[in-house]
Amino acid sequence: EAQVTQNPRYLITVTGKKLTVTCSQNMNHEYMSWYRQDPGLGLRQIYYSMNVEVTDKGDVPEGYKVSRKEKRNFPLILESPSPNQTSLYFCASSLLGGGAGELFFGEGSRLTVL
Amino acid sequence: GQNIDQPTEMTATEGAIVQINCTYQTSGFNGLFWYQQHAGEAPTFLSYNVLDGLEEKGRFSSFLSRSKGYSYLLLKELQMKDSASYLCAVRPASGGSYIPTFGRGTSLIVHP
């Protein structure tokens, strides 16, 4: 089954404790992206990647890191989480070129930073 | 820059028709998407318009006017399960820029 898988789905952590949210897709998509979603603000892009070893900042990259060492994986790293990073996070992927190129989203990771 | 506007919330009655509008101002245009998102779940793709006109897909249709920077999503024969947030997203001009920008979403409440 074609899917985007994120882990963990739920996490409560404390300020300053490094954490990683993993994202993996099995559709051989070139493009992958991370979003955060907050009430009233909609989906805001954190980082994106057009292919392996190619990453770029989105609209709200501060406090986050990413890597794209393999085509299927795109982990999101919070080196020193803070309470303002409490949010619902979505990973998404899509094909580049040809067709609509719609985004396929993971199920989301709800993060709470105390 | 890009600016996408959609109403924050709409309500409608089961069985009725509702139209959700989206206006956009972008530095270029290479397609407009509509996604549906139920509370606490991931967005799912509904439609894609790149040329002017109406695209029909079952109970859902999407319209685009590029000259007016305007799109709408039309939902017919509303069902309770259509209660969700509807996200409009615009992809800017081609030539390397692939990143879609999302509007803040329209929360649709369908009541009996």
PDB file of C-alpha atoms in Angstrom:
ATOM      1  CA  GLU A   1       0.000   0.000   0.000  1.00  0.00           C
ATOM      2  CA  ALA A   2       1.318   3.428  -0.999  1.00  0.00           C
ATOM      3  CA  GLN A   3       1.798   5.503   2.096  1.00  0.00           C
ATOM      4  CA  VAL A   4       3.714   8.071   4.081  1.00  0.00           C
ATOM      5  CA  THR A   5       4.560   6.873   7.583  1.00  0.00           C
ATOM      6  CA  GLN A   6       5.433   9.148  10.481  1.00  0.00           C
ATOM      7  CA  ASN A   7       6.631   8.235  13.945  1.00  0.00           C
ATOM      8  CA  PRO A   8       5.872   8.874  16.690  1.00  0.00           C
ATOM      9  CA  ARG A   9       2.216   9.781  16.277  1.00  0.00           C
ATOM     10  CA  TYR A  10       2.072  11.350  19.718  1.00  0.00           C
ATOM     11  CA  LEU A  11       4.877  12.660  21.887  1.00  0.00           C
ATOM     12  CA  ILE A  12       5.127  14.663  25.069  1.00  0.00           C
ATOM     13  CA  THR A  13       8.589  15.938  25.865  1.00  0.00           C
ATOM     14  CA  VAL A  14      10.327  18.630  27.891  1.00  0.00           C
ATOM     15  CA  THR A  15      12.121  21.770  26.836  1.00  0.00           C
ATOM     16  CA  GLY A  16      15.603  21.129  25.523  1.00  0.00           C
ATOM     17  CA  LYS A  17      15.396  17.386  25.049  1.00  0.00           C
ATOM     18  CA  LYS A  18      16.384  16.574  21.485  1.00  0.00           C
ATOM     19  CA  LEU A  19      13.907  14.600  19.468  1.00  0.00           C
ATOM     20  CA  THR A  20      13.478  13.246  15.959  1.00  0.00           C
ATOM     21  CA  VAL A  21      10.265  12.637  14.077  1.00  0.00           C
ATOM     22  CA  THR A  22      10.780  10.111  11.312  1.00  0.00           C
ATOM     23  CA  CYS A  23       9.071  10.133   7.943  1.00  0.00           C
ATOM     24  CA  SER A  24       9.235   7.431   5.312  1.00  0.00           C
ATOM     25  CA  GLN A  25       7.447   7.033   1.971  1.00  0.00           C
ATOM     26  CA  ASN A  26       7.282   3.971  -0.260  1.00  0.00           C
ATOM     27  CA  MET A  27       6.220   5.671  -3.511  1.00  0.00           C
ATOM     28  CA  ASN A  28       9.670   6.648  -4.812  1.00  0.00           C
ATOM     29  CA  HIS A  29       8.711  10.315  -4.607  1.00  0.00           C
ATOM     30  CA  GLU A  30      11.401  12.905  -5.200  1.00  0.00           C
ATOM     31  CA  TYR A  31       9.741  15.698  -3.234  1.00  0.00           C
ATOM     32  CA  MET A  32       9.250  15.548   0.524  1.00  0.00           C
ATOM     33  CA  SER A  33       8.204  18.244   2.950  1.00  0.00           C
ATOM     34  CA  TRP A  34       7.424  18.957   6.579  1.00  0.00           C
ATOM     35  CA  TYR A  35       4.527  21.145   7.740  1.00  0.00           C
ATOM     36  CA  ARG A  36       3.254  22.260  11.073  1.00  0.00           C
ATOM     37  CA  GLN A  37      -0.381  23.022  11.631  1.00  0.00           C
ATOM     38  CA  ASP A  38      -1.629  25.344  14.338  1.00  0.00           C
ATOM     39  CA  PRO A  39      -5.176  26.585  14.988  1.00  0.00           C
ATOM     40  CA  GLY A  40      -5.981  29.620  12.881  1.00  0.00           C
ATOM     41  CA  LEU A  41      -2.669  29.496  11.032  1.00  0.00           C
ATOM     42  CA  GLY A  42      -3.199  26.610   8.652  1.00  0.00           C
ATOM     43  CA  LEU A  43      -0.396  24.501   7.237  1.00  0.00           C
ATOM     44  CA  ARG A  44       2.991  26.173   7.302  1.00  0.00           C
ATOM     45  CA  GLN A  45       5.985  24.658   5.613  1.00  0.00           C
ATOM     46  CA  ILE A  46       9.083  24.012   7.731  1.00  0.00           C
ATOM     47  CA  TYR A  47      11.543  22.407   5.316  1.00  0.00           C
ATOM     48  CA  TYR A  48      11.356  20.637   1.998  1.00  0.00           C
ATOM     49  CA  SER A  49      13.551  18.459  -0.184  1.00  0.00           C
ATOM     50  CA  MET A  50      13.496  18.122  -3.962  1.00  0.00           C
ATOM     51  CA  ASN A  51      15.710  15.025  -3.930  1.00  0.00           C
ATOM     52  CA  VAL A  52      18.428  13.187  -2.028  1.00  0.00           C
ATOM     53  CA  GLU A  53      20.914  15.540  -0.353  1.00  0.00           C
ATOM     54  CA  VAL A  54      18.885  18.591  -1.441  1.00  0.00           C
ATOM     55  CA  THR A  55      17.010  20.423   1.304  1.00  0.00           C
ATOM     56  CA  ASP A  56      15.664  23.973   1.630  1.00  0.00           C
ATOM     57  CA  LYS A  57      14.005  26.131   4.224  1.00  0.00           C
ATOM     58  CA  GLY A  58      10.295  26.710   4.102  1.00  0.00           C
ATOM     59  CA  ASP A  59       8.392  29.499   5.809  1.00  0.00           C
ATOM     60  CA  VAL A  60       9.096  28.572   9.441  1.00  0.00           C
ATOM     61  CA  PRO A  61      12.451  26.720   9.645  1.00  0.00           C
ATOM     62  CA  GLU A  62      13.763  28.183  12.921  1.00  0.00           C
ATOM     63  CA  GLY A  63      14.416  25.536  15.544  1.00  0.00           C
ATOM     64  CA  TYR A  64      14.271  22.621  13.116  1.00  0.00           C
ATOM     65  CA  LYS A  65      16.709  20.566  11.081  1.00  0.00           C
ATOM     66  CA  VAL A  66      16.192  17.953   8.380  1.00  0.00           C
ATOM     67  CA  SER A  67      18.252  15.545   6.353  1.00  0.00           C
ATOM     68  CA  ARG A  68      17.673  13.586   3.152  1.00  0.00           C
ATOM     69  CA  LYS A  69      20.274  10.855   2.947  1.00  0.00           C
ATOM     70  CA  GLU A  70      17.943   8.393   1.274  1.00  0.00           C
ATOM     71  CA  LYS A  71      15.095   9.018  -1.107  1.00  0.00           C
ATOM     72  CA  ARG A  72      12.481   7.405   1.097  1.00  0.00           C
ATOM     73  CA  ASN A  73      13.328   9.051   4.438  1.00  0.00           C
ATOM     74  CA  PHE A  74      13.083  12.662   5.582  1.00  0.00           C
ATOM     75  CA  PRO A  75      13.444  12.989   9.362  1.00  0.00           C
ATOM     76  CA  LEU A  76      12.620  16.197  11.227  1.00  0.00           C
ATOM     77  CA  ILE A  77      14.985  17.026  14.082  1.00  0.00           C
ATOM     78  CA  LEU A  78      14.277  19.359  16.977  1.00  0.00           C
ATOM     79  CA  GLU A  79      17.665  19.899  18.600  1.00  0.00           C
ATOM     80  CA  SER A  80      16.348  21.836  21.587  1.00  0.00           C
ATOM     81  CA  PRO A  81      12.553  21.836  21.591  1.00  0.00           C
ATOM     82  CA  SER A  82      10.684  24.758  23.096  1.00  0.00           C
ATOM     83  CA  PRO A  83       7.006  25.123  24.058  1.00  0.00           C
ATOM     84  CA  ASN A  84       6.265  27.183  20.925  1.00  0.00           C
ATOM     85  CA  GLN A  85       7.027  24.074  18.901  1.00  0.00           C
ATOM     86  CA  THR A  86       4.019  22.353  20.368  1.00  0.00           C
ATOM     87  CA  SER A  87       2.031  21.585  17.251  1.00  0.00           C
ATOM     88  CA  LEU A  88       0.650  18.999  14.858  1.00  0.00           C
ATOM     89  CA  TYR A  89       3.285  18.017  12.317  1.00  0.00           C
ATOM     90  CA  PHE A  90       2.716  16.517   8.889  1.00  0.00           C
ATOM     91  CA  CYS A  91       5.179  14.975   6.492  1.00  0.00           C
ATOM     92  CA  ALA A  92       4.187  14.911   2.823  1.00  0.00           C
ATOM     93  CA  SER A  93       5.621  13.650  -0.440  1.00  0.00           C
ATOM     94  CA  SER A  94       4.876  13.914  -4.137  1.00  0.00           C
ATOM     95  CA  LEU A  95       6.196  13.158  -7.573  1.00  0.00           C
ATOM     96  CA  LEU A  96       7.928  15.944  -9.459  1.00  0.00           C
ATOM     97  CA  GLY A  97       6.912  16.528 -13.063  1.00  0.00           C
ATOM     98  CA  GLY A  98       3.995  14.985 -14.856  1.00  0.00           C
ATOM     99  CA  GLY A  99       0.437  14.869 -13.561  1.00  0.00           C
ATOM    100  CA  ALA A 100      -0.957  16.956 -10.774  1.00  0.00           C
ATOM    101  CA  GLY A 101       1.840  16.245  -8.369  1.00  0.00           C
ATOM    102  CA  GLU A 102      -0.527  16.180  -5.446  1.00  0.00           C
ATOM    103  CA  LEU A 103       0.850  15.792  -1.953  1.00  0.00           C
ATOM    104  CA  PHE A 104       0.448  12.569  -0.010  1.00  0.00           C
ATOM    105  CA  PHE A 105       0.429  13.232   3.708  1.00  0.00           C
ATOM    106  CA  GLY A 106       1.435  11.132   6.668  1.00  0.00           C
ATOM    107  CA  GLU A 107      -1.052  10.702   9.510  1.00  0.00           C
ATOM    108  CA  GLY A 108       0.505  13.441  11.572  1.00  0.00           C
ATOM    109  CA  SER A 109       2.582  13.667  14.729  1.00  0.00           C
ATOM    110  CA  ARG A 110       1.164  15.572  17.648  1.00  0.00           C
ATOM    111  CA  LEU A 111       3.989  17.029  19.694  1.00  0.00           C
ATOM    112  CA  THR A 112       3.696  18.678  23.090  1.00  0.00           C
ATOM    113  CA  VAL A 113       6.716  20.425  24.583  1.00  0.00           C
ATOM    114  CA  LEU A 114       6.428  21.200  28.296  1.00  0.00           C
TER     115      LEU A 114
ATOM    116  CA  GLY B   1       4.901  36.596  -2.573  1.00  0.00           C
ATOM    117  CA  GLN B   2       1.674  34.701  -2.379  1.00  0.00           C
ATOM    118  CA  ASN B   3      -1.617  35.402  -0.671  1.00  0.00           C
ATOM    119  CA  ILE B   4      -4.488  32.947  -0.485  1.00  0.00           C
ATOM    120  CA  ASP B   5      -7.860  33.797   1.036  1.00  0.00           C
ATOM    121  CA  GLN B   6     -10.730  31.536   1.953  1.00  0.00           C
ATOM    122  CA  PRO B   7     -13.574  31.930   4.425  1.00  0.00           C
ATOM    123  CA  THR B   8     -12.792  30.671   7.897  1.00  0.00           C
ATOM    124  CA  GLU B   9     -16.015  28.800   8.483  1.00  0.00           C
ATOM    125  CA  MET B  10     -19.213  27.846   6.692  1.00  0.00           C
ATOM    126  CA  THR B  11     -22.291  25.937   7.705  1.00  0.00           C
ATOM    127  CA  ALA B  12     -24.740  24.059   5.512  1.00  0.00           C
ATOM    128  CA  THR B  13     -27.586  21.591   5.743  1.00  0.00           C
ATOM    129  CA  GLU B  14     -27.418  17.925   4.898  1.00  0.00           C
ATOM    130  CA  GLY B  15     -28.531  17.364   1.313  1.00  0.00           C
ATOM    131  CA  ALA B  16     -27.828  20.936   0.243  1.00  0.00           C
ATOM    132  CA  ILE B  17     -25.130  22.420  -2.009  1.00  0.00           C
ATOM    133  CA  VAL B  18     -22.273  24.542  -0.722  1.00  0.00           C
ATOM    134  CA  GLN B  19     -19.630  26.566  -2.542  1.00  0.00           C
ATOM    135  CA  ILE B  20     -16.291  27.298  -0.886  1.00  0.00           C
ATOM    136  CA  ASN B  21     -14.376  30.131  -2.491  1.00  0.00           C
ATOM    137  CA  CYS B  22     -10.666  30.702  -2.729  1.00  0.00           C
ATOM    138  CA  THR B  23      -8.949  33.800  -4.077  1.00  0.00           C
ATOM    139  CA  TYR B  24      -5.245  34.035  -4.623  1.00  0.00           C
ATOM    140  CA  GLN B  25      -2.546  36.476  -5.577  1.00  0.00           C
ATOM    141  CA  THR B  26       0.700  34.859  -6.630  1.00  0.00           C
ATOM    142  CA  SER B  27       3.865  35.798  -8.449  1.00  0.00           C
ATOM    143  CA  GLY B  28       3.022  33.078 -10.970  1.00  0.00           C
ATOM    144  CA  PHE B  29       0.609  30.194 -11.301  1.00  0.00           C
ATOM    145  CA  ASN B  30       1.059  26.516 -12.026  1.00  0.00           C
ATOM    146  CA  GLY B  31      -2.001  24.863 -10.594  1.00  0.00           C
ATOM    147  CA  LEU B  32      -4.486  24.997  -7.742  1.00  0.00           C
ATOM    148  CA  PHE B  33      -5.329  22.144  -5.397  1.00  0.00           C
ATOM    149  CA  TRP B  34      -8.157  21.420  -3.020  1.00  0.00           C
ATOM    150  CA  TYR B  35      -7.639  19.105  -0.060  1.00  0.00           C
ATOM    151  CA  GLN B  36     -10.059  17.798   2.526  1.00  0.00           C
ATOM    152  CA  GLN B  37      -8.994  17.417   6.140  1.00  0.00           C
ATOM    153  CA  HIS B  38     -11.099  15.842   8.852  1.00  0.00           C
ATOM    154  CA  ALA B  39     -10.343  16.936  12.395  1.00  0.00           C
ATOM    155  CA  GLY B  40      -7.116  15.410  13.676  1.00  0.00           C
ATOM    156  CA  GLU B  41      -6.414  13.633  10.402  1.00  0.00           C
ATOM    157  CA  ALA B  42      -4.152  14.188   7.429  1.00  0.00           C
ATOM    158  CA  PRO B  43      -5.240  16.269   4.438  1.00  0.00           C
ATOM    159  CA  THR B  44      -6.321  14.211   1.438  1.00  0.00           C
ATOM    160  CA  PHE B  45      -6.270  15.314  -2.181  1.00  0.00           C
ATOM    161  CA  LEU B  46      -9.593  16.274  -3.763  1.00  0.00           C
ATOM    162  CA  SER B  47      -8.895  18.095  -7.010  1.00  0.00           C
ATOM    163  CA  TYR B  48      -6.400  19.879  -9.204  1.00  0.00           C
ATOM    164  CA  ASN B  49      -7.055  22.688 -11.688  1.00  0.00           C
ATOM    165  CA  VAL B  50      -4.475  24.186 -13.978  1.00  0.00           C
ATOM    166  CA  LEU B  51      -6.728  25.396 -16.818  1.00  0.00           C
ATOM    167  CA  ASP B  52      -9.822  27.572 -16.583  1.00  0.00           C
ATOM    168  CA  GLY B  53     -13.121  25.833 -16.164  1.00  0.00           C
ATOM    169  CA  LEU B  54     -14.961  23.288 -14.120  1.00  0.00           C
ATOM    170  CA  GLU B  55     -13.647  19.868 -13.152  1.00  0.00           C
ATOM    171  CA  GLU B  56     -16.312  17.494 -11.905  1.00  0.00           C
ATOM    172  CA  LYS B  57     -15.621  14.458  -9.778  1.00  0.00           C
ATOM    173  CA  GLY B  58     -18.712  12.843  -8.337  1.00  0.00           C
ATOM    174  CA  ARG B  59     -20.367  15.085  -5.753  1.00  0.00           C
ATOM    175  CA  PHE B  60     -17.402  17.441  -5.774  1.00  0.00           C
ATOM    176  CA  SER B  61     -16.511  19.945  -8.484  1.00  0.00           C
ATOM    177  CA  SER B  62     -13.762  22.533  -8.656  1.00  0.00           C
ATOM    178  CA  PHE B  63     -13.693  25.674 -10.758  1.00  0.00           C
ATOM    179  CA  LEU B  64     -10.813  27.905 -11.754  1.00  0.00           C
ATOM    180  CA  SER B  65     -10.531  31.349 -13.308  1.00  0.00           C
ATOM    181  CA  ARG B  66      -6.881  32.264 -13.698  1.00  0.00           C
ATOM    182  CA  SER B  67      -7.576  35.801 -14.894  1.00  0.00           C
ATOM    183  CA  LYS B  68      -9.569  36.505 -11.726  1.00  0.00           C
ATOM    184  CA  GLY B  69      -7.310  34.581  -9.377  1.00  0.00           C
ATOM    185  CA  TYR B  70     -10.350  32.684  -8.201  1.00  0.00           C
ATOM    186  CA  SER B  71     -11.411  29.134  -7.540  1.00  0.00           C
ATOM    187  CA  TYR B  72     -14.282  27.442  -5.820  1.00  0.00           C
ATOM    188  CA  LEU B  73     -15.047  23.968  -4.557  1.00  0.00           C
ATOM    189  CA  LEU B  74     -18.658  22.907  -5.001  1.00  0.00           C
ATOM    190  CA  LEU B  75     -20.048  20.148  -2.836  1.00  0.00           C
ATOM    191  CA  LYS B  76     -23.418  18.695  -3.797  1.00  0.00           C
ATOM    192  CA  GLU B  77     -25.818  16.481  -1.858  1.00  0.00           C
ATOM    193  CA  LEU B  78     -24.030  17.249   1.353  1.00  0.00           C
ATOM    194  CA  GLN B  79     -23.542  14.448   3.834  1.00  0.00           C
ATOM    195  CA  MET B  80     -22.652  14.642   7.499  1.00  0.00           C
ATOM    196  CA  LYS B  81     -19.263  13.112   6.711  1.00  0.00           C
ATOM    197  CA  ASP B  82     -18.456  16.166   4.570  1.00  0.00           C
ATOM    198  CA  SER B  83     -17.958  18.140   7.781  1.00  0.00           C
ATOM    199  CA  ALA B  84     -14.253  18.903   7.523  1.00  0.00           C
ATOM    200  CA  SER B  85     -11.755  21.595   6.727  1.00  0.00           C
ATOM    201  CA  TYR B  86     -11.163  22.342   3.039  1.00  0.00           C
ATOM    202  CA  LEU B  87      -7.758  23.632   2.077  1.00  0.00           C
ATOM    203  CA  CYS B  88      -6.970  25.596  -1.046  1.00  0.00           C
ATOM    204  CA  ALA B  89      -3.333  25.430  -2.193  1.00  0.00           C
ATOM    205  CA  VAL B  90      -1.646  27.221  -5.073  1.00  0.00           C
ATOM    206  CA  ARG B  91       1.505  26.145  -6.831  1.00  0.00           C
ATOM    207  CA  PRO B  92       3.493  29.049  -8.209  1.00  0.00           C
ATOM    208  CA  ALA B  93       4.995  29.330 -11.656  1.00  0.00           C
ATOM    209  CA  SER B  94       7.111  26.509 -13.007  1.00  0.00           C
ATOM    210  CA  GLY B  95      10.825  26.822 -13.657  1.00  0.00           C
ATOM    211  CA  GLY B  96      12.052  25.227 -10.486  1.00  0.00           C
ATOM    212  CA  SER B  97       9.555  26.554  -8.000  1.00  0.00           C
ATOM    213  CA  TYR B  98       7.387  23.645  -7.001  1.00  0.00           C
ATOM    214  CA  ILE B  99       6.316  24.622  -3.557  1.00  0.00           C
ATOM    215  CA  PRO B 100       2.568  24.913  -3.033  1.00  0.00           C
ATOM    216  CA  THR B 101       1.256  27.497  -0.587  1.00  0.00           C
ATOM    217  CA  PHE B 102      -1.785  26.642   1.494  1.00  0.00           C
ATOM    218  CA  GLY B 103      -4.625  28.877   2.538  1.00  0.00           C
ATOM    219  CA  ARG B 104      -5.736  28.687   6.162  1.00  0.00           C
ATOM    220  CA  GLY B 105      -8.620  26.395   5.301  1.00  0.00           C
ATOM    221  CA  THR B 106     -12.395  26.635   5.492  1.00  0.00           C
ATOM    222  CA  SER B 107     -14.100  24.684   8.235  1.00  0.00           C
ATOM    223  CA  LEU B 108     -17.383  23.302   6.891  1.00  0.00           C
ATOM    224  CA  ILE B 109     -20.032  22.222   9.358  1.00  0.00           C
ATOM    225  CA  VAL B 110     -22.883  20.143   7.954  1.00  0.00           C
ATOM    226  CA  HIS B 111     -25.917  19.891  10.199  1.00  0.00           C
ATOM    227  CA  PRO B 112     -29.017  17.705   9.868  1.00  0.00           C
TER     228      PRO B 112
END
